Coordinates of C-alpha atoms in Angstrom, one line a residue:
Chain A
M294 CA 0.0 0.0 0.0
T295 CA 1.3 3.4 -1.0
V296 CA 0.8 6.5 1.1
S297 CA -0.9 9.3 -0.8
P298 CA 1.3 12.4 -1.2
F299 CA -1.8 14.5 -1.4
T300 CA -3.3 16.5 1.5
L301 CA -7.0 17.0 1.2
I302 CA -7.8 20.6 2.0
E303 CA -11.4 20.8 1.0
R304 CA -13.9 18.3 -0.4
H305 CA -17.3 19.3 -1.9
A306 CA -20.0 17.1 -3.4
C307 CA -20.8 18.3 -6.9
C308 CA -22.9 17.0 -9.7
G309 CA -23.0 13.5 -8.3
G310 CA -19.2 13.4 -7.8
E311 CA -16.8 15.4 -5.7
V312 CA -14.4 18.3 -6.0
H313 CA -11.2 17.8 -4.0
F314 CA -8.8 20.6 -3.2
L315 CA -5.4 19.1 -2.8
S316 CA -1.9 20.1 -1.9
H317 CA 1.3 18.1 -2.2
R318 CA 5.0 18.5 -2.2
S319 CA 6.2 18.7 -5.8
E320 CA 9.8 17.4 -6.4
T321 CA 9.8 19.1 -9.8
L322 CA 8.9 22.5 -8.4
G323 CA 10.7 22.1 -5.1
L324 CA 7.7 23.6 -3.4
T325 CA 4.2 22.7 -2.2
A326 CA 1.8 22.8 -5.1
R327 CA -2.0 23.0 -5.2
V328 CA -4.2 21.0 -7.5
N329 CA -8.0 20.6 -7.6
I330 CA -9.6 17.5 -9.1
F331 CA -13.2 16.5 -9.9
L332 CA -14.0 12.9 -9.6
P333 CA -17.3 11.7 -11.1
E334 CA -19.7 9.4 -9.4
K335 CA -18.2 6.3 -11.0
A336 CA -14.7 7.1 -9.7
L337 CA -16.1 7.5 -6.2
A338 CA -17.6 4.0 -6.6
G339 CA -14.2 2.6 -7.3
Q340 CA -14.0 2.5 -11.1
T341 CA -11.1 4.1 -12.9
V342 CA -12.1 6.9 -15.3
P343 CA -10.3 8.9 -17.9
A344 CA -9.0 12.3 -16.8
V345 CA -8.9 15.6 -18.6
Y346 CA -6.3 18.0 -17.4
V347 CA -7.5 21.6 -17.5
L348 CA -5.0 24.5 -17.7
A349 CA -6.0 28.0 -16.8
G350 CA -4.6 31.3 -18.1
L351 CA -2.6 34.3 -16.8
T352 CA -3.5 35.5 -13.3
C353 CA -5.5 32.4 -12.5
N354 CA -4.9 29.5 -10.1
Q355 CA -6.1 25.9 -9.6
D356 CA -9.6 27.2 -8.7
T357 CA -10.4 29.3 -11.7
F358 CA -11.2 26.8 -14.4
L359 CA -13.4 24.6 -12.3
I360 CA -15.3 27.6 -10.9
K361 CA -15.8 29.6 -14.1
S362 CA -15.8 27.2 -17.0
N363 CA -18.9 25.2 -16.0
A364 CA -17.0 22.1 -17.1
I365 CA -18.0 19.9 -14.1
R366 CA -21.6 19.2 -15.1
H367 CA -20.5 17.9 -18.5
A368 CA -17.5 16.0 -17.1
A369 CA -20.0 14.3 -14.7
E370 CA -22.3 13.4 -17.5
H371 CA -19.5 11.8 -19.5
G372 CA -17.9 10.1 -16.4
L373 CA -14.6 12.1 -16.8
A374 CA -12.3 13.3 -14.0
L375 CA -10.9 16.8 -14.3
V376 CA -7.5 17.7 -13.0
A377 CA -6.8 21.5 -12.5
P378 CA -3.2 22.4 -11.5
D379 CA -2.1 25.9 -10.5
T380 CA -0.6 28.2 -13.2
S381 CA 2.8 28.7 -11.6
P382 CA 4.8 27.7 -8.6
R383 CA 3.9 29.6 -5.4
G384 CA 6.4 30.7 -2.8
A385 CA 9.5 30.5 -5.1
D386 CA 10.6 33.8 -3.6
V387 CA 12.1 35.1 -6.8
A388 CA 12.5 38.9 -6.6
G389 CA 9.8 40.6 -8.7
E390 CA 7.7 37.5 -9.2
D391 CA 4.6 39.2 -8.1
A392 CA 5.2 42.5 -9.9
S393 CA 3.4 41.8 -13.2
Y394 CA 0.4 39.8 -14.3
D395 CA 2.3 38.1 -17.2
L396 CA 5.5 36.9 -15.5
G397 CA 6.2 35.1 -12.3
T398 CA 3.3 34.0 -10.0
G399 CA 0.2 33.2 -12.0
A400 CA 2.3 33.1 -15.2
G401 CA 4.2 29.8 -15.4
Y402 CA 3.4 29.3 -19.1
Y403 CA 3.7 25.6 -18.6
V404 CA 7.4 25.8 -19.5
D405 CA 10.6 24.9 -17.6
A406 CA 12.7 28.0 -17.0
T407 CA 16.3 27.5 -17.8
A408 CA 17.8 30.7 -16.5
D409 CA 18.4 31.9 -12.9
P410 CA 16.8 33.0 -10.7
W411 CA 13.7 31.2 -12.3
A412 CA 15.2 27.8 -13.1
A413 CA 15.1 26.4 -9.6
H414 CA 11.3 26.4 -9.2
Y415 CA 9.6 27.7 -12.4
R416 CA 9.2 24.2 -14.0
M417 CA 5.5 24.0 -14.7
G418 CA 6.4 22.2 -18.0
S419 CA 7.8 19.1 -16.4
Y420 CA 5.3 19.3 -13.6
V421 CA 2.3 19.2 -15.9
R422 CA 3.8 16.7 -18.4
H423 CA 5.3 14.2 -16.0
E424 CA 5.1 14.6 -12.2
L425 CA 1.4 15.5 -11.8
P426 CA 0.0 12.8 -14.1
A427 CA 2.2 10.2 -12.5
L428 CA 1.0 11.1 -9.0
I429 CA -2.6 11.4 -10.1
E430 CA -2.6 8.1 -11.8
K431 CA -0.9 6.4 -8.9
H432 CA -3.1 7.7 -6.2
C433 CA -6.5 8.5 -7.8
P434 CA -9.0 6.3 -9.6
V435 CA -7.9 7.6 -13.0
R436 CA -7.0 5.6 -16.1
T437 CA -3.3 5.5 -17.0
E438 CA -3.5 4.6 -20.7
K439 CA -5.5 7.6 -21.9
R440 CA -5.6 11.2 -20.9
G441 CA -7.0 14.4 -22.3
I442 CA -5.8 18.0 -21.9
M443 CA -7.4 21.4 -22.5
G444 CA -6.9 24.9 -21.5
H445 CA -7.7 28.6 -21.9
S446 CA -5.3 31.3 -23.2
M447 CA -1.9 30.6 -21.7
G448 CA -3.4 27.3 -20.6
G449 CA -4.6 26.7 -24.2
M450 CA -1.0 27.2 -25.3
G451 CA 0.0 24.8 -22.5
A452 CA -2.5 22.1 -23.6
L453 CA -1.4 22.3 -27.2
S454 CA 2.3 22.3 -26.4
V455 CA 1.9 19.4 -24.0
A456 CA -0.1 17.3 -26.5
L457 CA 2.0 18.1 -29.5
G458 CA 5.2 17.5 -27.5
D459 CA 4.2 14.0 -26.6
A460 CA 1.3 12.8 -28.7
D461 CA 1.5 9.3 -27.4
A462 CA 0.8 10.4 -23.8
W463 CA -2.2 12.6 -24.5
T464 CA -5.1 11.2 -26.4
T465 CA -7.3 14.2 -26.7
V466 CA -6.6 18.0 -26.8
S467 CA -8.6 21.1 -27.1
A468 CA -8.2 24.8 -26.3
F469 CA -10.0 28.1 -25.9
A470 CA -8.3 31.2 -27.3
P471 CA -4.8 29.7 -27.0
I472 CA -1.6 31.7 -27.3
A473 CA -0.8 29.9 -30.5
A474 CA 2.6 31.4 -31.4
P475 CA 4.0 32.6 -28.1
S476 CA 7.5 33.2 -29.4
Q477 CA 6.2 35.8 -31.8
V478 CA 4.3 38.0 -29.3
D479 CA 5.3 40.2 -26.3
W480 CA 4.1 37.7 -23.7
G481 CA 6.5 35.1 -25.1
Q482 CA 9.3 37.6 -25.6
K483 CA 9.0 38.4 -21.9
V484 CA 9.4 34.7 -21.1
T485 CA 12.4 34.5 -23.5
S486 CA 14.2 37.2 -21.7
S487 CA 13.4 36.0 -18.2
Y488 CA 12.7 32.2 -17.9
F489 CA 14.9 31.4 -20.9
G490 CA 17.7 33.9 -20.3
G491 CA 17.4 35.2 -23.8
H492 CA 17.5 31.8 -25.6
E493 CA 14.7 32.0 -28.0
A494 CA 15.4 28.4 -29.2
E495 CA 13.8 27.1 -26.0
W496 CA 10.4 27.9 -27.5
G497 CA 10.9 25.1 -30.0
Q498 CA 9.5 22.6 -27.5
Y499 CA 6.6 24.8 -26.3
D500 CA 5.3 27.1 -29.1
P501 CA 2.4 25.3 -30.8
C502 CA 3.1 26.8 -34.2
L503 CA 6.8 26.0 -34.0
L504 CA 6.0 22.4 -32.8
L505 CA 3.8 21.9 -35.9
K506 CA 6.4 23.5 -38.1
G507 CA 8.9 21.1 -36.6
G508 CA 6.8 18.1 -37.6
R509 CA 5.3 17.5 -34.2
T510 CA 1.6 16.6 -34.9
H511 CA -1.1 14.9 -33.0
P512 CA -3.2 12.0 -34.3
G513 CA -6.4 13.5 -32.9
T514 CA -8.2 16.6 -34.0
L515 CA -7.3 19.8 -32.2
L516 CA -10.6 21.4 -31.2
I517 CA -10.1 25.1 -30.7
D518 CA -12.7 27.9 -30.0
Q519 CA -11.8 31.5 -30.6
G520 CA -13.9 34.6 -30.0
L521 CA -13.6 37.2 -32.7
D522 CA -14.1 40.1 -30.3
D523 CA -11.3 38.7 -28.1
E524 CA -9.4 41.7 -26.8
F525 CA -6.1 39.8 -27.2
L526 CA -6.8 38.4 -30.7
D527 CA -3.6 40.0 -32.2
R528 CA -1.5 38.2 -29.7
L529 CA -3.2 34.9 -29.9
C530 CA -2.5 34.3 -33.6
P531 CA -5.2 31.8 -34.6
D532 CA -4.5 32.4 -38.3
A533 CA -0.9 31.4 -37.8
L534 CA -2.0 28.2 -36.0
E535 CA -4.4 27.4 -38.8
K536 CA -1.6 27.9 -41.4
A537 CA 0.9 25.8 -39.4
A538 CA -1.7 23.0 -38.9
R539 CA -2.5 23.0 -42.6
E540 CA 1.1 22.8 -43.7
A541 CA 1.8 20.1 -41.1
G542 CA -1.2 18.0 -42.1
Q543 CA -2.6 18.4 -38.6
S544 CA -6.3 17.9 -38.2
L545 CA -7.7 21.1 -36.7
C546 CA -11.3 22.2 -35.9
L547 CA -10.9 25.9 -35.3
R548 CA -14.2 27.6 -34.7
R549 CA -14.4 31.4 -34.8
H550 CA -17.2 33.0 -32.8
K551 CA -18.5 36.5 -33.7
G552 CA -19.1 38.7 -30.7
Y553 CA -17.3 36.5 -28.1
D554 CA -14.4 37.9 -26.1
H555 CA -11.5 36.3 -24.1
S556 CA -13.4 35.7 -20.8
Y557 CA -14.8 32.7 -19.1
W558 CA -18.3 33.9 -20.3
F559 CA -16.9 32.7 -23.7
V560 CA -15.4 29.5 -22.3
Q561 CA -18.6 28.4 -20.6
S562 CA -20.5 29.0 -23.8
F563 CA -18.7 26.2 -25.7
I564 CA -17.4 24.0 -22.9
Q565 CA -20.0 21.4 -23.5
D566 CA -18.5 20.6 -26.9
H567 CA -15.0 20.3 -25.5
L568 CA -16.1 17.7 -22.9
K569 CA -17.9 15.8 -25.6
H570 CA -14.8 15.9 -27.7
H571 CA -12.7 14.5 -24.9
A572 CA -15.3 11.9 -23.9
E573 CA -15.5 10.6 -27.4
G574 CA -11.7 10.4 -27.8
L575 CA -11.1 8.8 -24.4
S576 CA -13.9 6.3 -24.4
Chain B
M60 CA -38.3 57.8 -25.7
T61 CA -37.0 57.3 -22.2
V62 CA -33.3 57.5 -21.3
S63 CA -32.0 54.4 -19.6
P64 CA -30.8 55.0 -16.1
F65 CA -28.3 52.2 -16.5
T66 CA -24.6 52.6 -17.3
L67 CA -23.1 49.7 -19.2
I68 CA -19.8 48.8 -17.5
E69 CA -19.0 45.5 -19.3
R70 CA -20.8 43.4 -21.9
H71 CA -19.9 39.8 -22.6
A72 CA -21.4 37.4 -25.2
C73 CA -22.4 34.2 -23.4
C74 CA -24.3 31.1 -24.4
G75 CA -25.9 32.9 -27.4
G76 CA -27.0 35.9 -25.3
E77 CA -25.1 38.6 -23.4
V78 CA -24.2 39.3 -19.8
H79 CA -24.3 43.1 -19.0
F80 CA -22.7 44.6 -16.0
L81 CA -24.7 47.7 -15.1
S82 CA -24.7 50.4 -12.6
H83 CA -27.4 53.0 -11.8
R84 CA -28.4 55.6 -9.3
S85 CA -30.9 54.0 -6.9
E86 CA -33.4 56.3 -5.4
T87 CA -34.3 53.7 -2.8
L88 CA -30.7 53.1 -1.6
G89 CA -29.7 56.7 -2.2
L90 CA -26.5 55.4 -3.8
T91 CA -25.1 54.0 -7.0
A92 CA -26.0 50.3 -7.3
R93 CA -24.6 47.5 -9.3
V94 CA -26.6 44.9 -11.1
N95 CA -25.7 42.2 -13.7
I96 CA -28.2 40.8 -16.2
F97 CA -28.1 38.0 -18.6
L98 CA -30.2 38.5 -21.7
P99 CA -30.9 35.4 -23.9
E100 CA -30.6 35.4 -27.6
K101 CA -34.4 36.1 -28.1
A102 CA -34.1 39.2 -26.0
L103 CA -31.2 40.6 -28.0
A104 CA -33.4 40.0 -31.1
G105 CA -36.0 42.3 -29.7
Q106 CA -38.5 40.0 -28.0
T107 CA -39.5 40.4 -24.4
V108 CA -38.6 37.4 -22.2
P109 CA -39.5 36.4 -18.7
A110 CA -36.9 37.3 -16.0
V111 CA -35.7 35.4 -13.0
Y112 CA -34.1 37.5 -10.2
V113 CA -31.2 35.7 -8.6
L114 CA -30.2 36.7 -5.0
A115 CA -26.9 35.8 -3.6
G116 CA -25.8 35.2 0.0
L117 CA -23.6 36.7 2.6
T118 CA -20.3 38.1 1.4
C119 CA -21.3 37.9 -2.2
N120 CA -22.1 40.6 -4.8
Q121 CA -23.8 41.0 -8.1
D122 CA -21.2 38.8 -9.8
T123 CA -21.3 35.8 -7.6
F124 CA -24.4 34.0 -8.6
L125 CA -23.9 34.4 -12.3
I126 CA -20.3 33.2 -12.2
K127 CA -20.6 30.3 -9.7
S128 CA -24.2 28.9 -10.1
N129 CA -23.8 27.8 -13.8
A130 CA -27.3 29.2 -14.3
I131 CA -26.7 30.9 -17.6
R132 CA -26.6 27.9 -19.9
H133 CA -30.0 26.8 -18.6
A134 CA -31.5 30.2 -18.7
A135 CA -30.3 30.5 -22.3
E136 CA -31.9 27.2 -23.2
H137 CA -35.2 28.3 -21.7
G138 CA -35.1 31.8 -23.1
L139 CA -35.0 33.4 -19.7
A140 CA -33.3 36.6 -18.6
L141 CA -31.5 36.6 -15.2
V142 CA -31.2 39.7 -13.0
A143 CA -28.5 39.6 -10.3
P144 CA -28.5 42.5 -7.9
D145 CA -25.9 43.2 -5.3
T146 CA -26.4 41.9 -1.7
S147 CA -26.2 45.2 0.1
P148 CA -25.8 48.9 -0.6
R149 CA -22.2 50.0 -1.2
G150 CA -20.6 53.2 0.0
A151 CA -23.3 53.9 2.6
D152 CA -20.4 55.0 4.9
V153 CA -22.0 53.5 8.1
A154 CA -19.4 53.1 10.8
G155 CA -18.5 49.4 11.1
E156 CA -20.3 48.3 8.0
D157 CA -17.2 46.4 6.7
A158 CA -16.3 44.9 10.1
S159 CA -18.1 41.6 9.9
Y160 CA -19.3 39.2 7.1
D161 CA -22.8 39.0 8.4
L162 CA -23.8 42.7 8.9
G163 CA -23.3 45.7 6.7
T164 CA -21.7 45.4 3.3
G165 CA -22.4 42.1 1.6
A166 CA -25.2 41.4 4.2
G167 CA -28.2 43.5 3.3
Y168 CA -30.6 40.5 4.0
Y169 CA -33.1 42.0 1.4
V170 CA -34.8 43.9 4.2
D171 CA -35.4 47.6 4.9
A172 CA -33.5 48.8 7.9
T173 CA -35.7 51.0 10.2
A174 CA -33.1 52.2 12.7
D175 CA -30.3 54.7 12.4
P176 CA -27.6 54.7 11.2
W177 CA -28.7 51.9 8.8
A178 CA -32.1 53.2 7.7
A179 CA -30.9 55.8 5.3
H180 CA -29.3 53.4 2.8
Y181 CA -29.8 49.8 3.9
R182 CA -33.1 49.3 2.0
M183 CA -32.4 46.2 -0.1
G184 CA -36.0 45.0 0.6
S185 CA -37.7 47.8 -1.3
Y186 CA -34.9 47.9 -3.9
V187 CA -35.4 44.3 -4.9
R188 CA -39.2 44.2 -4.6
H189 CA -40.0 47.5 -6.3
E190 CA -37.3 49.8 -7.7
L191 CA -35.2 47.3 -9.5
P192 CA -38.0 45.3 -11.2
A193 CA -39.6 48.6 -12.3
L194 CA -36.4 49.8 -13.8
I195 CA -35.5 46.5 -15.5
E196 CA -39.0 46.2 -17.0
K197 CA -39.0 49.7 -18.2
H198 CA -35.6 49.7 -19.9
C199 CA -34.8 46.0 -20.7
P200 CA -36.6 43.6 -23.0
V201 CA -38.2 41.8 -20.1
R202 CA -41.9 40.8 -19.6
T203 CA -43.8 42.8 -17.0
E204 CA -46.6 40.4 -16.1
K205 CA -44.6 37.4 -14.9
R206 CA -41.4 37.2 -12.9
G207 CA -39.5 34.6 -11.1
I208 CA -37.1 34.8 -8.1
M209 CA -34.5 32.5 -6.7
G210 CA -31.6 32.7 -4.3
H211 CA -29.0 31.0 -2.2
S212 CA -28.7 31.1 1.6
M213 CA -29.4 34.8 2.6
G214 CA -30.6 35.2 -1.0
G215 CA -32.8 32.1 -0.6
M216 CA -34.4 33.8 2.4
G217 CA -34.8 36.9 0.2
A218 CA -36.4 35.0 -2.6
L219 CA -38.9 33.4 -0.3
S220 CA -39.7 36.5 1.6
V221 CA -40.2 38.6 -1.6
A222 CA -42.4 36.0 -3.2
L223 CA -44.5 35.2 -0.1
G224 CA -44.8 38.9 0.7
D225 CA -46.3 39.7 -2.7
A226 CA -47.4 36.5 -4.4
D227 CA -49.2 38.4 -7.2
A228 CA -46.0 40.0 -8.3
W229 CA -43.8 36.9 -8.4
T230 CA -45.0 33.9 -10.4
T231 CA -42.2 31.4 -9.6
V232 CA -39.9 31.0 -6.6
S233 CA -37.1 28.7 -5.6
A234 CA -34.2 28.6 -3.2
F235 CA -31.0 26.8 -2.4
A236 CA -30.3 26.3 1.4
P237 CA -32.4 29.4 2.4
I238 CA -32.2 30.9 5.9
A239 CA -35.8 29.8 6.5
A240 CA -36.4 31.2 10.0
P241 CA -34.0 34.2 10.3
S242 CA -35.7 35.7 13.3
Q243 CA -34.8 32.5 15.3
V244 CA -31.1 32.3 14.6
D245 CA -28.1 34.5 15.4
W246 CA -27.8 36.0 11.9
G247 CA -31.3 37.4 12.3
Q248 CA -30.8 38.4 15.9
K249 CA -27.9 40.5 14.7
V250 CA -30.2 42.1 12.1
T251 CA -32.8 42.7 14.7
S252 CA -30.4 44.6 17.0
S253 CA -28.9 46.6 14.2
Y254 CA -31.1 47.2 11.2
F255 CA -34.3 47.0 13.2
G256 CA -33.1 48.8 16.3
G257 CA -34.3 45.9 18.5
H258 CA -37.8 45.6 17.0
E259 CA -38.2 41.9 16.4
A260 CA -41.7 42.4 15.0
E261 CA -40.1 43.8 11.8
W262 CA -39.2 40.2 10.9
G263 CA -42.9 39.5 10.3
Q264 CA -42.6 40.8 6.8
Y265 CA -39.4 39.0 5.9
D266 CA -39.0 35.7 7.8
P267 CA -40.3 32.9 5.5
C268 CA -41.6 30.8 8.4
L269 CA -43.3 33.8 10.0
L270 CA -44.9 34.8 6.7
L271 CA -46.3 31.3 6.2
K272 CA -47.6 31.3 9.8
G273 CA -49.2 34.7 9.2
G274 CA -51.1 33.2 6.2
R275 CA -48.9 34.6 3.4
T276 CA -48.7 31.8 0.9
H277 CA -47.8 31.5 -2.7
P278 CA -49.9 29.8 -5.3
G279 CA -46.9 28.1 -6.9
T280 CA -44.7 25.3 -5.5
L281 CA -41.7 26.5 -3.6
L282 CA -38.8 24.5 -5.0
I283 CA -36.0 24.2 -2.4
D284 CA -32.8 22.2 -2.4
Q285 CA -30.9 21.6 0.8
G286 CA -27.6 19.8 1.4
L287 CA -27.5 17.6 4.4
D288 CA -23.8 18.2 5.0
D289 CA -24.4 21.9 5.0
E290 CA -22.2 23.4 7.6
F291 CA -24.9 25.9 8.5
L292 CA -27.8 23.4 8.6
D293 CA -28.7 24.3 12.2
R294 CA -29.1 27.9 11.3
L295 CA -31.1 27.3 8.1
C296 CA -34.0 25.5 9.7
P297 CA -35.4 23.5 6.7
D298 CA -37.5 21.4 9.1
A299 CA -39.2 24.5 10.5
L300 CA -39.9 25.7 6.9
E301 CA -41.4 22.3 6.1
K302 CA -43.7 22.4 9.1
A303 CA -44.8 26.0 8.5
A304 CA -45.5 25.2 4.8
R305 CA -47.5 22.1 5.8
E306 CA -49.6 24.0 8.4
A307 CA -50.2 26.9 5.9
G308 CA -51.2 24.6 3.1
Q309 CA -48.2 25.8 1.0
S310 CA -47.1 23.6 -1.8
L311 CA -43.4 22.9 -1.1
C312 CA -40.9 20.6 -2.9
L313 CA -38.0 20.4 -0.4
R314 CA -35.3 18.1 -1.6
R315 CA -32.7 17.0 0.9
H316 CA -29.3 15.9 -0.6
K317 CA -27.0 13.6 1.3
G318 CA -23.3 14.7 1.2
Y319 CA -23.9 18.2 -0.2
D320 CA -22.7 21.3 1.6
H321 CA -23.5 25.0 1.5
S322 CA -21.3 26.0 -1.4
Y323 CA -21.9 26.8 -5.0
W324 CA -20.6 23.4 -5.9
F325 CA -23.9 22.3 -4.4
V326 CA -25.9 25.1 -6.1
Q327 CA -24.5 24.2 -9.6
S328 CA -25.4 20.6 -9.0
F329 CA -29.1 21.3 -9.0
I330 CA -29.4 24.6 -10.8
Q331 CA -30.8 23.0 -14.0
D332 CA -33.9 21.9 -12.2
H333 CA -34.5 25.4 -10.8
L334 CA -34.3 27.0 -14.3
K335 CA -36.7 24.4 -15.6
H336 CA -39.1 25.1 -12.7
H337 CA -39.0 28.8 -13.5
A338 CA -39.3 28.3 -17.2
E339 CA -42.4 26.1 -16.8
G340 CA -44.0 28.5 -14.4
L341 CA -43.2 31.6 -16.5
S342 CA -44.1 30.2 -19.9

């Protein structure tokens, strides 16, 4: 019998299942990390169920996606678990990490920093790709052979980069308003000069458009929703993603929605289709 | 042509309709008030639709219910508008109004204070019953002859007291974990000694159990969901409400849910049935 590394902070019945607020010591981050999970009724009854990892965007934390996306009802209907990690390490104590919304706390970009002072703890890339799924699958009633991943904005970038980076490990992928070409926009340039110490080449393993250009494709269809009144549209680059996918032969379902912005009001409007997409792929 | 008193602060497309964050000068409160509304697609196309007023609980504001209850998808499906007022006046500048979670800001209890220094502004009772619906129905594409009301906790108490107090004005009513007998519990006793200046008799027009005992019934069925692991169960008094309804001949559908607590994780689990209840009654 293995001892769970997770400390249960809160538990709430929800839609026939339960939401668990957890914390654990992360070896990858070298810090205590928070993660929330939703377990559907079947999982509570002892069956293993497929899990979809949900990655939130800048300024968010492990609570945001589960509270604001309205995903749980649909996950419950499909018998899917949801795993919602934080968006950055917390308590890394890097000077200036709380100073801006788009770098440091709340802005881990699901990458591994390679430059000091960030490299010691800002390793959300390895955390989300390896450590977290391994822990979840070892200690929660979650299937090991199939996983899905989805996210919003910075988290949409994370979902695409994780799934394109290791297509065998992630069966289904979807995103809302992802940062599709981070190396080309100011958000990414800020990451380059800080987390990557100026080494732009690091983006090759994280930038969805660069991954596609480098021949990293996913056998599934990438389901992506994008609002056309998104206030960050210029920096999200959906057209570049579409072009890169076409040239790479990547199956992509990119839906553009007139009138919708970047908020979770947009996310909740189309979340049902995403859970259906994952349920079909993971069943 | 009348000039709208509402200032549009934010507008977000959502589920085929729009969420509007509004502010307006309230004559009743003597202050600027915030209110959020959801207008379904039909309303944006110029039709008038029925509205359901949604009242949040202690510590919340006009954002809480719409963000956390997951009501919008179901309102959209049924073609219902949602109107989400704040839970208290803001900026009344009463000494100590921010000192505790259960009195003052965030804790208007949907009553009219009668004692100084509260009486000048703490008038959420009249605001929700009269001023707000009159303004909404004059300036928004919302039907005037039928309205619904629902709420959570303090807002559940508000919904019941508003609907029982004027059954002709409110066609449908429902509540999640309402404070059913406020005059009997510490929350209400704090209100008595402050807003009511010690006059317990004021509760006669607001306390759901007292209203029922006084013969104020509603022709519809009161739909109420209550979690049995609710951490405030002792102070919510669902059994007293059931008894009062039975003795008054009030139709009540009170559903008790094992394992569910007081949170919006509970609310979102059953919100679909509430919107259906309102849609059927308002159609």
